[in-house]
mmCIF file of C-alpha atoms and ligand atoms in Angstrom:
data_model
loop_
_atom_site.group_PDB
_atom_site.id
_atom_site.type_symbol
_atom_site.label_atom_id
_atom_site.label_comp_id
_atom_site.label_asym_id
_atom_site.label_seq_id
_atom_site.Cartn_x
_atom_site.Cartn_y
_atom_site.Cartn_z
ATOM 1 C CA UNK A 1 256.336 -142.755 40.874
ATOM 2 C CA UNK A 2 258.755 -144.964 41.596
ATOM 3 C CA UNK A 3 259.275 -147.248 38.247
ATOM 4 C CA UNK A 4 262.742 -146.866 36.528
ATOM 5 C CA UNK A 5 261.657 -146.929 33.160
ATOM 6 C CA UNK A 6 265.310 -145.820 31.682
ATOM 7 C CA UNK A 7 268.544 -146.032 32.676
ATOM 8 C CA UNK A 8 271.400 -144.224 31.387
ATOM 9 C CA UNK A 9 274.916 -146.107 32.697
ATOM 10 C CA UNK A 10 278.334 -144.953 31.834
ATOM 11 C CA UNK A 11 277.286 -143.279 28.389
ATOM 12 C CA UNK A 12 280.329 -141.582 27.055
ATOM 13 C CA UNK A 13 280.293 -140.457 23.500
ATOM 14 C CA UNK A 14 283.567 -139.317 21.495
ATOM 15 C CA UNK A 15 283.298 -137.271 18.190
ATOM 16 C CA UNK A 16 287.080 -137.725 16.896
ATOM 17 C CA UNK A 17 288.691 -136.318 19.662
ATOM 18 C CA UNK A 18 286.233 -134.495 21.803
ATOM 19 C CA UNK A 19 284.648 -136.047 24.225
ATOM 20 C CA UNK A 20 281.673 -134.529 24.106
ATOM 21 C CA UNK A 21 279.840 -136.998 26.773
ATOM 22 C CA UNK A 22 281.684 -137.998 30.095
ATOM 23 C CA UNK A 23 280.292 -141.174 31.968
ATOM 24 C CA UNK A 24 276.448 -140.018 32.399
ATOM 25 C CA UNK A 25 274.719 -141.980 34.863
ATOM 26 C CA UNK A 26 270.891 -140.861 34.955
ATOM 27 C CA UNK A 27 267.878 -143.001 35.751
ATOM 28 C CA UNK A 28 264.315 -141.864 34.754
ATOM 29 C CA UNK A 29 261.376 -143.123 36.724
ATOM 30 C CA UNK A 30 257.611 -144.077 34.985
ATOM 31 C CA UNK A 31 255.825 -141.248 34.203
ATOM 32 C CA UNK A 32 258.874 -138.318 35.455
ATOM 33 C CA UNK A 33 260.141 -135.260 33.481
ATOM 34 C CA UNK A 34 263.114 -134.177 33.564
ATOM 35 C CA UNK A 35 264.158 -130.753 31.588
ATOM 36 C CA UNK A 36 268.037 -130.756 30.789
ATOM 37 C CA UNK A 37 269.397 -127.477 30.759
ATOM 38 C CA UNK A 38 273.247 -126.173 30.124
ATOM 39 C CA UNK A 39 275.026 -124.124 28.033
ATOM 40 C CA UNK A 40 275.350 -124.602 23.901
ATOM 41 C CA UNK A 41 277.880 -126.953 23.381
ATOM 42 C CA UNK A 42 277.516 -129.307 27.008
ATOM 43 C CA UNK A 43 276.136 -132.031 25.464
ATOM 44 C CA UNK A 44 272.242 -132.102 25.446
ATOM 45 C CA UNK A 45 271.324 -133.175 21.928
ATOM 46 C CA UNK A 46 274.048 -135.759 21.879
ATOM 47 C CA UNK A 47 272.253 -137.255 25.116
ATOM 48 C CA UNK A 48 268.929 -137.176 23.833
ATOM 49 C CA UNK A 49 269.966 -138.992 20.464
ATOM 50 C CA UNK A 50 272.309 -141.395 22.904
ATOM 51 C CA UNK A 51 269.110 -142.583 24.510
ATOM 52 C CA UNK A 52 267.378 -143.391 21.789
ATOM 53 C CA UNK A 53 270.950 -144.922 19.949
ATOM 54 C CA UNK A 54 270.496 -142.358 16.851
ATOM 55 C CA UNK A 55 274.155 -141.647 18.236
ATOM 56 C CA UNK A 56 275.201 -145.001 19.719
ATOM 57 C CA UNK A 57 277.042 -144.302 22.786
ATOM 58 C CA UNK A 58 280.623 -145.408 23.126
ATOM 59 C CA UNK A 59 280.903 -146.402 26.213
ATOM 60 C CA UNK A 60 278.171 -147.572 28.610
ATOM 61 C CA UNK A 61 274.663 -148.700 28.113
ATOM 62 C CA UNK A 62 271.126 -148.042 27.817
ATOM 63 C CA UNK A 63 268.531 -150.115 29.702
ATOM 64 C CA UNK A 64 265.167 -149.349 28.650
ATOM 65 C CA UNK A 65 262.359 -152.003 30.275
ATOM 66 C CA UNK A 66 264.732 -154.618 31.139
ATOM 67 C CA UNK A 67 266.655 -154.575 27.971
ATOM 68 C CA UNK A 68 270.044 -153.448 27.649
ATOM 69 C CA UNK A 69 271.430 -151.654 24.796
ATOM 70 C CA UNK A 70 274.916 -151.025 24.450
ATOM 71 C CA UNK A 71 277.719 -150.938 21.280
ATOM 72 C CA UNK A 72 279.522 -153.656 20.789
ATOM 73 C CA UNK A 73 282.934 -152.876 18.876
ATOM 74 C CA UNK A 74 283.123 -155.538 15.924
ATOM 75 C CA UNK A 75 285.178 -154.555 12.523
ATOM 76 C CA UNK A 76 281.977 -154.187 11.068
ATOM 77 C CA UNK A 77 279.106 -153.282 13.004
ATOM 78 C CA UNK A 78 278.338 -151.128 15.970
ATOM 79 C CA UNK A 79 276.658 -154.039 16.600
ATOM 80 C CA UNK A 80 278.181 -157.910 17.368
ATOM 81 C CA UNK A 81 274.720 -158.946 16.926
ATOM 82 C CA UNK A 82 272.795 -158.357 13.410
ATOM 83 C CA UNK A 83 269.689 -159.056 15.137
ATOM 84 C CA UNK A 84 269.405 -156.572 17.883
ATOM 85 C CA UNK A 85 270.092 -153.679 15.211
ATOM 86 C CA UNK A 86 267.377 -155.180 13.594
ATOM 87 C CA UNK A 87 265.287 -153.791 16.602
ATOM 88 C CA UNK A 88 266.538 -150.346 16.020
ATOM 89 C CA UNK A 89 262.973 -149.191 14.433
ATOM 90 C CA UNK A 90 261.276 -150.543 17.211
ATOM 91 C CA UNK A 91 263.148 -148.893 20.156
ATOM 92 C CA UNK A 92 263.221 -145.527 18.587
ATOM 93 C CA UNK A 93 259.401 -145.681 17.864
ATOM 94 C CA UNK A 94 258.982 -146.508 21.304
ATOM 95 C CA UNK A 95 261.602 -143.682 22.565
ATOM 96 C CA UNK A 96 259.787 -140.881 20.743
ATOM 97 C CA UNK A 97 261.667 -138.135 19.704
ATOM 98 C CA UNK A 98 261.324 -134.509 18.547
ATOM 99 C CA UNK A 99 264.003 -132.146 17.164
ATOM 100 C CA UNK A 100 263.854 -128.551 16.825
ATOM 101 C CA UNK A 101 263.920 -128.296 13.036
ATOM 102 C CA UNK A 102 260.772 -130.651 13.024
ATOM 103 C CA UNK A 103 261.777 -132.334 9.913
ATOM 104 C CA UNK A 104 258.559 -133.300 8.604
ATOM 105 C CA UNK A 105 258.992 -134.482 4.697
ATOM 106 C CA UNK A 106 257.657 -131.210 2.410
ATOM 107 C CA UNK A 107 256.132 -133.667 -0.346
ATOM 108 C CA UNK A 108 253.532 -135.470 1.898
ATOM 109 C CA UNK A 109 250.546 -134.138 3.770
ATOM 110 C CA UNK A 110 250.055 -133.801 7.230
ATOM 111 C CA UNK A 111 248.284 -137.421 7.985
ATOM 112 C CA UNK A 112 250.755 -138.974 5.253
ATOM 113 C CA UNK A 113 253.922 -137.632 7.365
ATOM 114 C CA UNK A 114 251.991 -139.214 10.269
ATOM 115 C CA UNK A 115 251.444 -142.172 8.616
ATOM 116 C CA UNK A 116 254.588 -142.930 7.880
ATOM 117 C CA UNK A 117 256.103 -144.450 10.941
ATOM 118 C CA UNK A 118 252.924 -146.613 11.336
ATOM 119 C CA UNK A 119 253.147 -148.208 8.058
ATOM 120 C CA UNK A 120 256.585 -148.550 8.407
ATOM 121 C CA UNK A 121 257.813 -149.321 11.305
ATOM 122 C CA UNK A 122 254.809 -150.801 12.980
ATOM 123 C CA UNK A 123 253.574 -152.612 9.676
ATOM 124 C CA UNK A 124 249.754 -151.407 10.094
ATOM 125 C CA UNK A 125 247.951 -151.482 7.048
ATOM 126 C CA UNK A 126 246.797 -147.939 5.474
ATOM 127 C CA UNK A 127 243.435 -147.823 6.375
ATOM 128 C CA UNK A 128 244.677 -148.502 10.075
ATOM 129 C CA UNK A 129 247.347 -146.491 10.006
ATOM 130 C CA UNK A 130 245.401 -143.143 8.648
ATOM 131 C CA UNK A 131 243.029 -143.696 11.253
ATOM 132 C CA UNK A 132 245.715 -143.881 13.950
ATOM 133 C CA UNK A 133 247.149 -140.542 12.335
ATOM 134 C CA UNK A 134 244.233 -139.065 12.172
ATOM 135 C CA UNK A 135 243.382 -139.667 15.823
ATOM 136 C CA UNK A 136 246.808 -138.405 16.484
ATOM 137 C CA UNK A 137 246.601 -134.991 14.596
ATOM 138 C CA UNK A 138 243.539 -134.718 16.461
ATOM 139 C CA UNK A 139 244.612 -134.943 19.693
ATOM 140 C CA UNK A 140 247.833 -131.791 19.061
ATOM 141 C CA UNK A 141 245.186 -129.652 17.351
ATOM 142 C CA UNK A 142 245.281 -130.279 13.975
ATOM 143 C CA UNK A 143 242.200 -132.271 13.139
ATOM 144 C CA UNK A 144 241.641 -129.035 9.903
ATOM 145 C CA UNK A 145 244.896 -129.553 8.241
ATOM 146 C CA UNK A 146 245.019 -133.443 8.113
ATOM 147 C CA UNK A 147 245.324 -133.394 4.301
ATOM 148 C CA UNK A 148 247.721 -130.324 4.701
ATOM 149 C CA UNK A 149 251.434 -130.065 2.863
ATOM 150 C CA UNK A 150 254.035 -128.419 4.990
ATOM 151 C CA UNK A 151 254.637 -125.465 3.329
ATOM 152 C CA UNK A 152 250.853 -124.087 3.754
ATOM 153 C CA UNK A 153 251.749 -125.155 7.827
ATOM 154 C CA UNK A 154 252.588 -122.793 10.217
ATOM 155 C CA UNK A 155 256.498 -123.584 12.039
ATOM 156 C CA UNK A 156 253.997 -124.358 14.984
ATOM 157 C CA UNK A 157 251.771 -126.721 13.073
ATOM 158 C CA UNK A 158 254.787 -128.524 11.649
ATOM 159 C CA UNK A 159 256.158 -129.077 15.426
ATOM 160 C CA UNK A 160 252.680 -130.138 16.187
ATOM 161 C CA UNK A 161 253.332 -132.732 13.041
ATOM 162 C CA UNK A 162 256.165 -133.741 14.466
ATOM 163 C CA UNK A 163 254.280 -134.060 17.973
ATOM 164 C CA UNK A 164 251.979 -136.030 16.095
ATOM 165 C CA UNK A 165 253.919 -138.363 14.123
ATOM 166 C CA UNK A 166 255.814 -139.482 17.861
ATOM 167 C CA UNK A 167 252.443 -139.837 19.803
ATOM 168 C CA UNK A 168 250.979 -142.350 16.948
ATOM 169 C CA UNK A 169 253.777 -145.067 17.442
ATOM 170 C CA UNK A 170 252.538 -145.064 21.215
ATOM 171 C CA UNK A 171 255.666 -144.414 22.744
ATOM 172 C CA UNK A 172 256.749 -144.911 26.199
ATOM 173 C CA UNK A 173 258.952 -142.400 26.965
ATOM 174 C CA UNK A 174 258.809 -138.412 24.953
ATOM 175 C CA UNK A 175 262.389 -137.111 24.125
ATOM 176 C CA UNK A 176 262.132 -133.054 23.085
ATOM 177 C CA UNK A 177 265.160 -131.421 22.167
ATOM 178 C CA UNK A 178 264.685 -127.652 22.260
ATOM 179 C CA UNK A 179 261.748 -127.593 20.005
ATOM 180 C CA UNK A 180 260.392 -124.715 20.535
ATOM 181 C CA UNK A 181 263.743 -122.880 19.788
ATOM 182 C CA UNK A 182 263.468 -122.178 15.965
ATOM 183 C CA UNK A 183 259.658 -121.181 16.315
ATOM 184 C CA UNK A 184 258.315 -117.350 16.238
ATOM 185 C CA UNK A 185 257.462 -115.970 20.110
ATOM 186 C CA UNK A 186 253.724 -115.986 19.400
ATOM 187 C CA UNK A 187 253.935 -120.042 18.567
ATOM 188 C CA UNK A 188 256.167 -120.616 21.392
ATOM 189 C CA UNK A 189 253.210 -121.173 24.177
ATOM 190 C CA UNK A 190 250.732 -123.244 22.062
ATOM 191 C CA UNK A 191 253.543 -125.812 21.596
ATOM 192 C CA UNK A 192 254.601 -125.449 25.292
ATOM 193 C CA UNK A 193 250.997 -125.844 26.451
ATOM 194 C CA UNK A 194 251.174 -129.311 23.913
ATOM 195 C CA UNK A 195 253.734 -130.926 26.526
ATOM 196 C CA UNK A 196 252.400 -129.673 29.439
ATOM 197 C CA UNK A 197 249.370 -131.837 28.471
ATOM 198 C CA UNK A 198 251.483 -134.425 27.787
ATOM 199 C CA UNK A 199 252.925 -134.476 31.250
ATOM 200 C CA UNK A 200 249.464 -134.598 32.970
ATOM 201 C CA UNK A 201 248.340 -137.369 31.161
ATOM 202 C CA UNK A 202 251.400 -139.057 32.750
ATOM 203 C CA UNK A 203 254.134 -139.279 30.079
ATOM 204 C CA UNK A 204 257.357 -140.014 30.834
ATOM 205 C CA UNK A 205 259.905 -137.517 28.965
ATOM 206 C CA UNK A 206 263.277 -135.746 28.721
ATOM 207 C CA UNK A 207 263.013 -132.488 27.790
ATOM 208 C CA UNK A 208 265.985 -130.163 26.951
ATOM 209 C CA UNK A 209 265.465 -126.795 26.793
ATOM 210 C CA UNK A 210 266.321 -122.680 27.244
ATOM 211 C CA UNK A 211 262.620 -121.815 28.809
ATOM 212 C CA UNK A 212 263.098 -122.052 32.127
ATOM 213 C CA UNK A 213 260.127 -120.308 33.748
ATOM 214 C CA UNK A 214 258.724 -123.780 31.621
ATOM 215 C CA UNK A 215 260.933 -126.268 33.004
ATOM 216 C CA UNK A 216 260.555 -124.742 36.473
ATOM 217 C CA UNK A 217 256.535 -125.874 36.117
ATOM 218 C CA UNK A 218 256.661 -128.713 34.728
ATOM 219 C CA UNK A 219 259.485 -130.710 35.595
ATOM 220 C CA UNK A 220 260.166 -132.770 38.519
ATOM 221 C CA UNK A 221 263.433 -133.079 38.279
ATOM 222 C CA UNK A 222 266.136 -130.323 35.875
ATOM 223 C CA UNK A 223 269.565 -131.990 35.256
ATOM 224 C CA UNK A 224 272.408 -129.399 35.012
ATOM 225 C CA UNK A 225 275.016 -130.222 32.108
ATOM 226 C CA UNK A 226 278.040 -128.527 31.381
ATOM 227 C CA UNK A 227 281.209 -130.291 29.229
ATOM 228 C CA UNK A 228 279.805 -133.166 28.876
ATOM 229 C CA UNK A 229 278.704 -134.308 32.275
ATOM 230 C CA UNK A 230 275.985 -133.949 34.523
ATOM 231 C CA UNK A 231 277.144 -130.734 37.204
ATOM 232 C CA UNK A 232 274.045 -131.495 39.310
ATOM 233 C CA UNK A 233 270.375 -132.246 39.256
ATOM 234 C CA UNK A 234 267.429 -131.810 41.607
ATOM 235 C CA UNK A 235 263.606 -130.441 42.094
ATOM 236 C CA UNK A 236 263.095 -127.411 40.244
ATOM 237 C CA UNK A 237 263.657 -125.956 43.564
ATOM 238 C CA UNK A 238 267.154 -127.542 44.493
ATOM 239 C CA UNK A 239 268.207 -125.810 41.174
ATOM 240 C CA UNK A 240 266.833 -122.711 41.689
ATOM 241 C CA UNK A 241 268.599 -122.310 44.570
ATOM 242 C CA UNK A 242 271.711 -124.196 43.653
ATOM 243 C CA UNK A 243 274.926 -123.700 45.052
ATOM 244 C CA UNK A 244 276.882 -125.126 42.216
ATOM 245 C CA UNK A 245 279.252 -122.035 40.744
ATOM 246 C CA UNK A 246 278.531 -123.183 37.082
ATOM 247 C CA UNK A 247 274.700 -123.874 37.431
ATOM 248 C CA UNK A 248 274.170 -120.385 39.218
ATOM 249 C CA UNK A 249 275.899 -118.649 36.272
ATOM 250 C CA UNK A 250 273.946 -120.039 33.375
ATOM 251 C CA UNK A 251 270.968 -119.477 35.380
ATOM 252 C CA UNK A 252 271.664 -115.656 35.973
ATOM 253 C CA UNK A 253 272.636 -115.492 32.943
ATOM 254 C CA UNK A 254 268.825 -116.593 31.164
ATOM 255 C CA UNK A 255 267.002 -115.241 33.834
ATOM 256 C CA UNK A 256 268.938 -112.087 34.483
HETATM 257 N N1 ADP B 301 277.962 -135.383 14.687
HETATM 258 C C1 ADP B 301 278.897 -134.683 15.339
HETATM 259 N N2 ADP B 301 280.181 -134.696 14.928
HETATM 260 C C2 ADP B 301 281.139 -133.999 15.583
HETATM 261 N N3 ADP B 301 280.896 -133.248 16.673
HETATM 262 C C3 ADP B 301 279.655 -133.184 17.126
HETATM 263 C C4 ADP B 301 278.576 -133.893 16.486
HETATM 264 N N4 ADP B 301 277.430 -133.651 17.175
HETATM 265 C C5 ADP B 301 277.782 -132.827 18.185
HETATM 266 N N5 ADP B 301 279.091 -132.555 18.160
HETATM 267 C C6 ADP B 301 279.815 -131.712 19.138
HETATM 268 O O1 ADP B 301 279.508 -132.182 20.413
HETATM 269 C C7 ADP B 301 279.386 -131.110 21.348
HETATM 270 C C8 ADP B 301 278.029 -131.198 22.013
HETATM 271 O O2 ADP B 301 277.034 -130.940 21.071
HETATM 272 P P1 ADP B 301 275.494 -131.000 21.400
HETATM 273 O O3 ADP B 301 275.168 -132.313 21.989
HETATM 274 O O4 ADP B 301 274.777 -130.625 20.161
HETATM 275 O O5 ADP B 301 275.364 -129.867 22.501
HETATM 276 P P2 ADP B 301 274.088 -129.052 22.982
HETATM 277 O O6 ADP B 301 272.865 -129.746 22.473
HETATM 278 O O7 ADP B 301 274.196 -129.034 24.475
HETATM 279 O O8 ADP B 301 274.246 -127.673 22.404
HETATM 280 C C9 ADP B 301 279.590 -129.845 20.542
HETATM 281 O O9 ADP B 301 280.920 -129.437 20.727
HETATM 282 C C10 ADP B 301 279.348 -130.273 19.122
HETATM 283 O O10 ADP B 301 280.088 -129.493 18.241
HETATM 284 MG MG1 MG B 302 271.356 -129.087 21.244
#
């Protein structure tokens, strides 16, 4: 465990005014998770979609195996260079992602919702790309509801879609913002119990989120954030006994 797979350098990201990321400088190793916790508001989400340049940083740079991606500032473009945000597809299928309102398209069955990404983005023909879906649904517990629409899925199914749909593009590094947050208590576990498996099978991801008895398992490393910067990281047991005023407080305050 010693690969950096992904490095975050500099990243600051301004909405109008707010600064809602300050200079974030985090490096993730092969195979690592790391749960990012902090307060509503600190800047989680924004990181996440930084990474994966769904929010192009505006300062600083992304260096994901020996590429760097950063913004250039032409009148145009975010980008100087057509070309490279040509690769967008590419980077984000291999930067997996999954939000907490799963956003899995209502008018196209499980496998098709699956499908899409592979047919898309990786250009596999249909028959190719069903059976890599299929595989896919199979593998997060859905091999029944393949030919499932949304609306007959449970919210855990659909996050298990949206598991799904990630996994089949083969990606190198898991991001998971909160997305077990919208889900009822009794689907909470199953989806939890989805990662966990992930991480044992050795995948690399960044996971923000509120369960901490969860991140406290299965991370090896939980990054602190507060106003936009990193307050401190460490081993689930540096945090837990953190001296850091600010860390301490959100942690007695969703523990008790
Ligand atoms: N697209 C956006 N436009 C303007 N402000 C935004 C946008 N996205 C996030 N923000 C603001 O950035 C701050 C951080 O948001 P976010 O990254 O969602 O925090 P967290 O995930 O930690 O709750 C918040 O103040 C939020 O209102
Ligand atoms: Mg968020």
């Amino acid at each position: 465990m010693s690969e950096t797979l992904l490095k975050i350098n500099n990243v600051t990201k301004v909405f109008g005014t707010h600064v809602v990321l300050k200079d974030i400088d985090l490096d993730i190793v092969k195979g690592e998770v790391v749960c990012i916790i902090g307060p509503s508001g600190s800047g989680k989400s924004t990181l996440l979609r930084c990474i994966n340049f769904i929010a192009p940083p505006d300062q600083g740079e992304i260096i994901f195996e020996g590429k760097t991606w950063k913004r250039f500032h032409s009148r145009f473009n975010i980008f100087a260079n057509r070309k490279y945000e040509g690769e967008l597809p590419r980077l984000r299928s291999e930067i997996g992602m999954v939000f907490q309102h799963f956003n899995v398209f209502p008018h196209m069955t499980a496998v098709e919702n699956v499908m899409l990404g592979l047919t898309k983005v990786r250009k596999e023909g249909r028959a190719k790309a069903r059976e890599i879906a299929e595989q896919s649904l199979i593998q997060v517990g859905l091999g029944d509801k393949l030919n499932q629409y949304p609306e007959k899925l449970s919210g855990g199914q659909k996050q298990r879609v949206a598991i799904a749909r990630a996994l089949a593009l083969n990606p190198k590094v898991m991001l998971f913002d909160e997305v077990t947050s919208s889900l009822d208590p009794e689907l909470v576990s199953g989806i939890l119990d989805e990662i966990r498996r992930l991480a044992k099978d050795g995948m690399t991801m960044v996971i923000v989120t509120h369960e901490m008895n969860f991140a406290f398992q299965v991370a090896n490393r939980i990054v602190f954030m507060d106003e936009g910067r990193i307050v401190t990281m460490g081993t689930p047991d540096e945090i837990r006994n953190t001296t850091d005023p600010r860390a301490r407080a959100f942690l007695s305050s969703i523990l008790g």
